[in-house]
Amino acid sequence: MAEIKLQSLAHSYDKTAAEPSYAIREMTHTWEQGGAFALLGPSGCGKSTLLNIISGLLKPSDGEVLFDGRVMNDVSPQERNIAQVFQFPVVYDTMSVYDNLAFPLRNMGTKADKVDKKVREIAQILELDSVLKQKAFNLSADEKQKVSMGRGLVRDDVSAILFDEPLTVIDPHLKWKLRRKLKQIHEQFKITMVYVTHDQLEASTFADKIAVMYDGQVVQFGTPRELFERPNHTFVGYFIGSPGMNLLPVSFKDEHLLFQGHSLPISKHELDALAGSNSKNVKIGIRPEFIHVWEHAQENAMQAEVLHLEDLGSYKILSLRVGTTDLKARLLEDQKVPEHQAYISFPEQWQMLYVDEYLVAKENSDA
């Protein structure tokens, strides 16, 4: 197991260009030893590129990759002792499941009795006992992916296991089971694991901490709860949640924060931040779960037009319009739904202020 640190890391596939385009923009980030981490973001944000840099399949154009303080830029993938599980299962079809799992250990010259013990231990955890003697080409897609995962897990010497969207080809009803297996394996062996995905549910159920990537950068690293309750960047607010955070354009005038002509509460630190900024890119974020909705007029509530209702069984999504801005509120299943018009307010503790897409803290953290 290893602590993996990315120091001033950046990557361009063509640095000779007049204006190089960076798949990974400069970042410094640490994956702590023994942790279960997810790397979450949309297609094209740089997740797989970053994973391939860590494993050594790709050399970064700038910065350093360090394992326990040792610079690994020129170290081959084999010498890094990294196990990588790819999107599509990589197995030896003509070998039995047993031989597939044993292959990495035999390659290292491990004694036969230890090979057998380790293979059977991993096969039991992954529920592959009943197919150990079968040829891999006879397996289902989820069984093949479990074999692929198992080949990384049989080794005691791995620095980390990297998963690159490993459940893409797995049937939806089996995904939850494999996610739980991975979590169980991590809890048992405490191997450093980094799991790449575009699915927030996969990330949240597997990882203790999630790194959210956007436009080649990690814009926030935190627990699932931190990402939900205090998104540090508007993209995190938008990407995390179902539906994502409402991001509403606001203006600042005469020490008042205004949304569609309505004055919104603002803390002193937020007020000072706005007073010291010339940016016109100012938004407030409010999650649909936290919007208060009433049928009748309430003090300090805004009138909103009711546009649409989606009943999703355990909750409802209400689409609303205030002035020229559309937003969504999430209601409990038994909550009465206003018709035609509603009255809404934003609780101050759940209202987030963003300037140039980044969160402005309500309190000065240095105070």
XYZ file of C-alpha atoms in Angstrom:
367
model
C 0.000 0.000 0.000
C 1.213 3.487 -0.711
C 0.415 7.144 -0.304
C 0.110 8.548 -3.820
C 0.886 12.230 -4.298
C 0.488 14.236 -7.491
C 2.832 17.234 -7.215
C 2.218 20.189 -9.565
C 0.965 17.623 -12.068
C -0.294 18.621 -15.513
C -0.532 16.866 -18.841
C -0.753 17.953 -22.461
C -0.762 15.407 -25.275
C 1.060 17.931 -27.492
C 3.309 20.395 -25.676
C 4.913 21.433 -28.963
C 1.749 23.291 -30.010
C 1.839 27.091 -29.937
C -0.891 27.019 -27.300
C -0.887 23.505 -25.772
C -4.236 22.089 -24.735
C -4.123 20.466 -21.301
C -6.107 17.303 -20.542
C -4.949 17.699 -16.929
C -4.476 21.225 -15.626
C -1.901 21.827 -12.904
C -2.879 20.209 -9.620
C -1.414 18.970 -6.355
C -3.379 16.155 -4.768
C -2.784 13.308 -2.297
C -4.408 9.877 -2.042
C -3.722 8.753 1.525
C -2.395 5.263 2.222
C -5.085 2.632 2.683
C -8.005 4.861 1.698
C -10.988 4.092 -0.534
C -11.308 6.975 -2.997
C -13.439 7.789 -6.020
C -12.526 10.014 -8.941
C -15.853 11.356 -10.189
C -16.674 13.452 -13.231
C -18.254 13.519 -16.694
C -16.770 11.978 -19.833
C -13.789 13.944 -21.120
C -12.874 15.633 -17.831
C -9.509 13.810 -17.551
C -10.309 10.947 -15.145
C -8.834 8.097 -17.204
C -5.823 10.204 -18.215
C -5.082 10.839 -14.543
C -5.464 7.155 -13.694
C -3.089 6.138 -16.508
C -0.519 8.654 -15.235
C -0.696 7.127 -11.741
C -0.300 3.580 -13.097
C 2.588 4.549 -15.397
C 0.821 3.834 -18.681
C 1.221 7.541 -19.436
C 4.064 9.875 -18.466
C 2.964 13.361 -17.346
C 4.234 16.300 -19.361
C 4.654 18.353 -16.160
C 5.007 17.686 -12.448
C 5.644 14.519 -10.465
C 3.925 11.334 -9.302
C 5.200 10.186 -5.907
C 4.583 6.886 -4.079
C 5.456 7.253 -0.381
C 7.664 10.220 -1.293
C 9.525 8.458 -4.129
C 9.294 10.073 -7.586
C 7.820 7.521 -10.000
C 7.788 9.413 -13.322
C 10.415 7.177 -14.924
C 9.403 3.963 -13.140
C 7.709 1.361 -15.334
C 4.127 0.195 -14.633
C 5.448 -3.239 -13.614
C 7.799 -1.747 -11.011
C 5.059 0.444 -9.524
C 3.189 -2.634 -8.273
C -0.123 -1.141 -9.352
C -3.106 -3.353 -10.162
C -5.474 -1.792 -12.678
C -8.981 -3.016 -13.486
C -10.312 -1.646 -16.753
C -13.782 -0.820 -18.060
C -13.949 -4.101 -19.970
C -12.837 -7.359 -18.302
C -9.288 -8.464 -19.106
C -9.060 -12.237 -18.623
C -7.254 -15.145 -20.253
C -10.173 -16.956 -21.904
C -8.358 -20.248 -22.403
C -7.319 -20.474 -18.758
C -9.497 -21.658 -15.892
C -10.703 -19.135 -13.334
C -8.245 -20.665 -10.847
C -5.314 -20.176 -13.234
C -6.408 -16.603 -14.050
C -6.358 -15.721 -10.353
C -3.099 -17.578 -9.756
C -1.286 -16.031 -12.739
C 0.102 -12.873 -11.008
C 1.392 -14.894 -8.056
C 3.007 -17.582 -10.203
C 4.617 -14.825 -12.254
C 6.324 -13.618 -9.069
C 7.556 -17.114 -8.180
C 5.206 -17.540 -5.217
C 5.183 -20.989 -3.618
C 2.349 -23.278 -4.731
C 0.766 -23.640 -1.274
C 0.578 -19.873 -0.814
C -0.830 -19.472 -4.323
C -3.571 -21.968 -3.559
C -4.428 -20.363 -0.210
C -4.630 -16.855 -1.668
C -6.603 -17.869 -4.769
C -9.204 -19.678 -2.686
C -9.452 -16.791 -0.222
C -10.148 -14.254 -2.998
C -12.465 -16.639 -4.854
C -14.550 -17.007 -1.695
C -14.799 -13.240 -1.176
C -15.813 -12.684 -4.812
C -18.137 -15.706 -4.838
C -16.180 -17.465 -7.579
C -15.715 -20.763 -5.700
C -18.206 -22.655 -7.856
C -16.528 -21.658 -11.146
C -12.842 -22.058 -10.236
C -12.411 -25.003 -12.617
C -14.292 -23.417 -15.535
C -12.589 -21.838 -18.520
C -12.944 -18.067 -18.441
C -14.638 -17.878 -21.860
C -17.691 -19.642 -20.357
C -18.252 -16.919 -17.761
C -20.838 -14.140 -17.741
C -19.699 -10.505 -18.031
C -19.982 -9.856 -14.274
C -18.077 -13.075 -13.461
C -15.300 -12.074 -15.873
C -15.062 -8.665 -14.227
C -14.831 -10.318 -10.801
C -11.952 -12.445 -12.107
C -10.282 -9.299 -13.428
C -10.672 -7.652 -10.001
C -9.470 -10.808 -8.272
C -6.174 -10.804 -10.162
C -5.347 -7.474 -8.535
C -6.504 -8.570 -5.110
C -4.483 -11.793 -4.857
C -1.234 -9.863 -4.540
C -0.116 -8.695 -1.099
C 2.490 -6.287 -2.460
C 0.316 -3.920 -4.521
C 0.815 -0.210 -3.896
C -2.768 0.492 -4.984
C -5.623 -0.874 -7.064
C -7.025 1.447 -9.722
C -10.526 0.843 -11.102
C -11.410 2.527 -14.400
C -15.239 2.457 -14.591
C -15.223 -1.303 -13.863
C -19.002 -1.788 -13.717
C -19.889 -0.307 -17.122
C -20.593 -3.695 -18.732
C -22.337 -5.140 -15.674
C -26.125 -5.565 -15.584
C -27.712 -2.848 -13.405
C -29.195 -5.322 -10.904
C -25.718 -6.782 -10.249
C -23.893 -3.455 -9.866
C -24.982 -2.845 -6.274
C -23.730 -6.311 -5.314
C -20.272 -5.779 -6.833
C -19.986 -2.298 -5.299
C -20.709 -3.813 -1.902
C -18.100 -6.533 -2.556
C -15.450 -3.920 -3.337
C -16.305 -2.041 -0.163
C -16.073 -5.267 1.839
C -12.686 -6.067 0.275
C -11.344 -2.632 1.137
C -12.528 -2.907 4.733
C -10.843 -6.298 5.015
C -7.492 -5.595 3.341
C -7.133 -1.771 3.662
C -5.580 -1.502 0.202
C -5.309 1.975 -1.332
C -8.080 2.021 -3.941
C -8.969 4.683 -6.502
C -12.243 4.126 -8.343
C -12.969 6.146 -11.500
C -16.622 6.674 -12.406
C -19.119 9.150 -13.854
C -21.856 7.748 -11.581
C -22.327 9.628 -8.301
C -24.124 6.655 -6.713
C -21.173 4.359 -7.442
C -18.777 6.941 -6.045
C -20.800 7.533 -2.876
C -21.383 3.856 -2.077
C -17.756 2.848 -2.639
C -15.592 5.734 -1.457
C -14.847 7.357 1.878
C -13.766 10.496 0.009
C -14.507 11.634 -3.539
C -12.416 13.806 -5.841
C -14.698 15.613 -8.290
C -13.013 16.444 -11.598
C -14.085 19.172 -13.985
C -12.227 20.512 -17.001
C -8.995 18.693 -16.127
C -8.889 19.676 -12.453
C -9.986 18.310 -9.096
C -12.381 21.055 -7.998
C -13.300 19.453 -4.658
C -12.144 16.539 -2.525
C -14.390 15.503 0.320
C -16.865 13.066 1.809
C -20.172 12.456 0.016
C -21.890 14.555 2.688
C -19.465 17.470 2.252
C -19.966 17.450 -1.522
C -23.730 17.501 -1.072
C -24.009 20.056 1.711
C -21.145 22.430 0.830
C -20.152 22.118 -2.837
C -17.019 24.216 -3.313
C -17.661 24.794 -7.028
C -20.865 25.283 -9.004
C -20.076 22.167 -11.052
C -20.009 20.042 -7.889
C -23.388 21.458 -6.880
C -24.815 20.742 -10.331
C -23.270 17.264 -10.711
C -24.020 15.910 -7.229
C -27.662 15.355 -6.284
C -30.843 14.273 -8.041
C -31.713 16.749 -9.348
C -28.611 18.889 -8.909
C -28.336 22.222 -7.141
C -30.285 25.205 -8.455
C -27.739 27.825 -9.555
C -29.460 31.186 -9.805
C -27.988 34.453 -11.146
C -28.089 37.274 -8.612
C -26.973 40.900 -8.446
C -25.386 42.940 -5.674
C -26.564 46.501 -5.124
C -26.422 48.856 -2.138
C -25.255 45.998 0.110
C -28.228 43.858 -0.923
C -28.144 40.491 -2.676
C -30.984 40.487 -5.194
C -32.678 37.593 -7.002
C -35.384 38.616 -9.485
C -35.956 41.769 -7.422
C -36.167 39.921 -4.092
C -33.624 40.651 -1.356
C -31.887 37.523 -0.009
C -30.131 37.082 3.373
C -26.357 37.430 3.325
C -23.665 37.027 5.995
C -21.111 39.719 6.806
C -18.261 37.706 5.308
C -20.227 37.148 2.078
C -21.068 40.850 2.027
C -17.391 41.780 2.421
C -16.415 39.340 -0.348
C -18.918 40.858 -2.775
C -17.922 44.402 -1.838
C -14.290 43.562 -2.661
C -15.062 41.880 -6.000
C -15.687 43.370 -9.429
C -17.025 40.111 -10.837
C -20.407 40.024 -12.556
C -20.439 36.230 -12.318
C -22.341 35.906 -9.045
C -24.783 33.081 -8.295
C -26.570 31.600 -5.358
C -26.943 27.850 -5.032
C -29.827 26.138 -3.276
C -30.538 22.429 -3.351
C -34.094 21.398 -4.345
C -34.376 19.492 -1.040
C -33.917 22.669 0.998
C -36.369 25.023 -0.722
C -39.426 25.759 1.410
C -42.671 25.572 -0.564
C -46.103 26.845 0.542
C -49.534 27.051 -1.040
C -50.263 30.479 0.412
C -48.358 33.728 0.868
C -45.781 33.755 3.687
C -43.615 36.513 5.120
C -40.395 36.931 3.057
C -41.528 34.258 0.566
C -41.341 34.763 -3.204
C -44.223 34.044 -5.541
C -43.423 31.378 -8.145
C -45.268 29.956 -11.111
C -45.791 26.168 -10.991
C -44.644 24.692 -14.304
C -44.556 20.917 -13.921
C -44.671 18.082 -11.408
C -42.781 14.767 -11.557
C -43.919 12.091 -9.113
C -41.007 9.690 -8.530
C -42.679 7.528 -5.919
C -40.810 8.345 -2.717
C -40.575 12.067 -3.579
C -41.783 14.661 -6.082
C -39.916 17.217 -8.183
C -41.712 20.531 -8.657
C -40.542 22.769 -11.524
C -41.049 26.463 -10.762
C -40.377 29.849 -12.344
C -39.578 33.060 -10.491
C -39.524 36.006 -12.881
C -37.428 34.730 -15.790
C -35.558 32.027 -13.863
C -36.536 28.350 -13.640
C -35.721 26.203 -10.612
C -36.694 22.911 -8.990
C -37.907 21.971 -5.527
C -37.993 18.462 -4.084
C -41.101 17.612 -2.041
C -41.931 14.699 0.226
C -44.357 12.179 -1.256
C -47.164 13.156 1.134
C -46.581 16.914 0.828
C -49.451 18.812 -0.779
C -48.540 20.300 -4.163
C -49.614 23.886 -4.904
C -51.484 24.423 -8.181
C -50.648 27.191 -10.670
C -48.614 29.231 -8.173
C -46.560 28.639 -5.033
C -44.631 30.644 -2.466
C -41.023 29.726 -1.829
C -38.092 30.768 0.331
C -34.452 29.768 0.710
C -33.277 28.941 4.272
C -30.158 31.007 4.898
C -28.064 28.068 6.188
C -28.582 26.166 2.894
C -28.143 29.124 0.565
C -24.638 29.149 -0.979
C -22.972 32.146 -2.616
C -20.649 31.623 -5.618
C -18.371 34.192 -7.213
C -16.645 33.152 -10.449
C -18.033 29.634 -9.857
C -16.320 29.126 -6.443
C -18.015 29.097 -3.042
C -17.734 32.098 -0.752
C -17.677 30.940 2.875
C -20.343 32.381 5.167
C -17.752 32.893 7.890
C -14.136 33.986 7.669
C -12.220 30.759 8.338
C -9.195 32.776 9.540
C -11.190 34.542 12.206
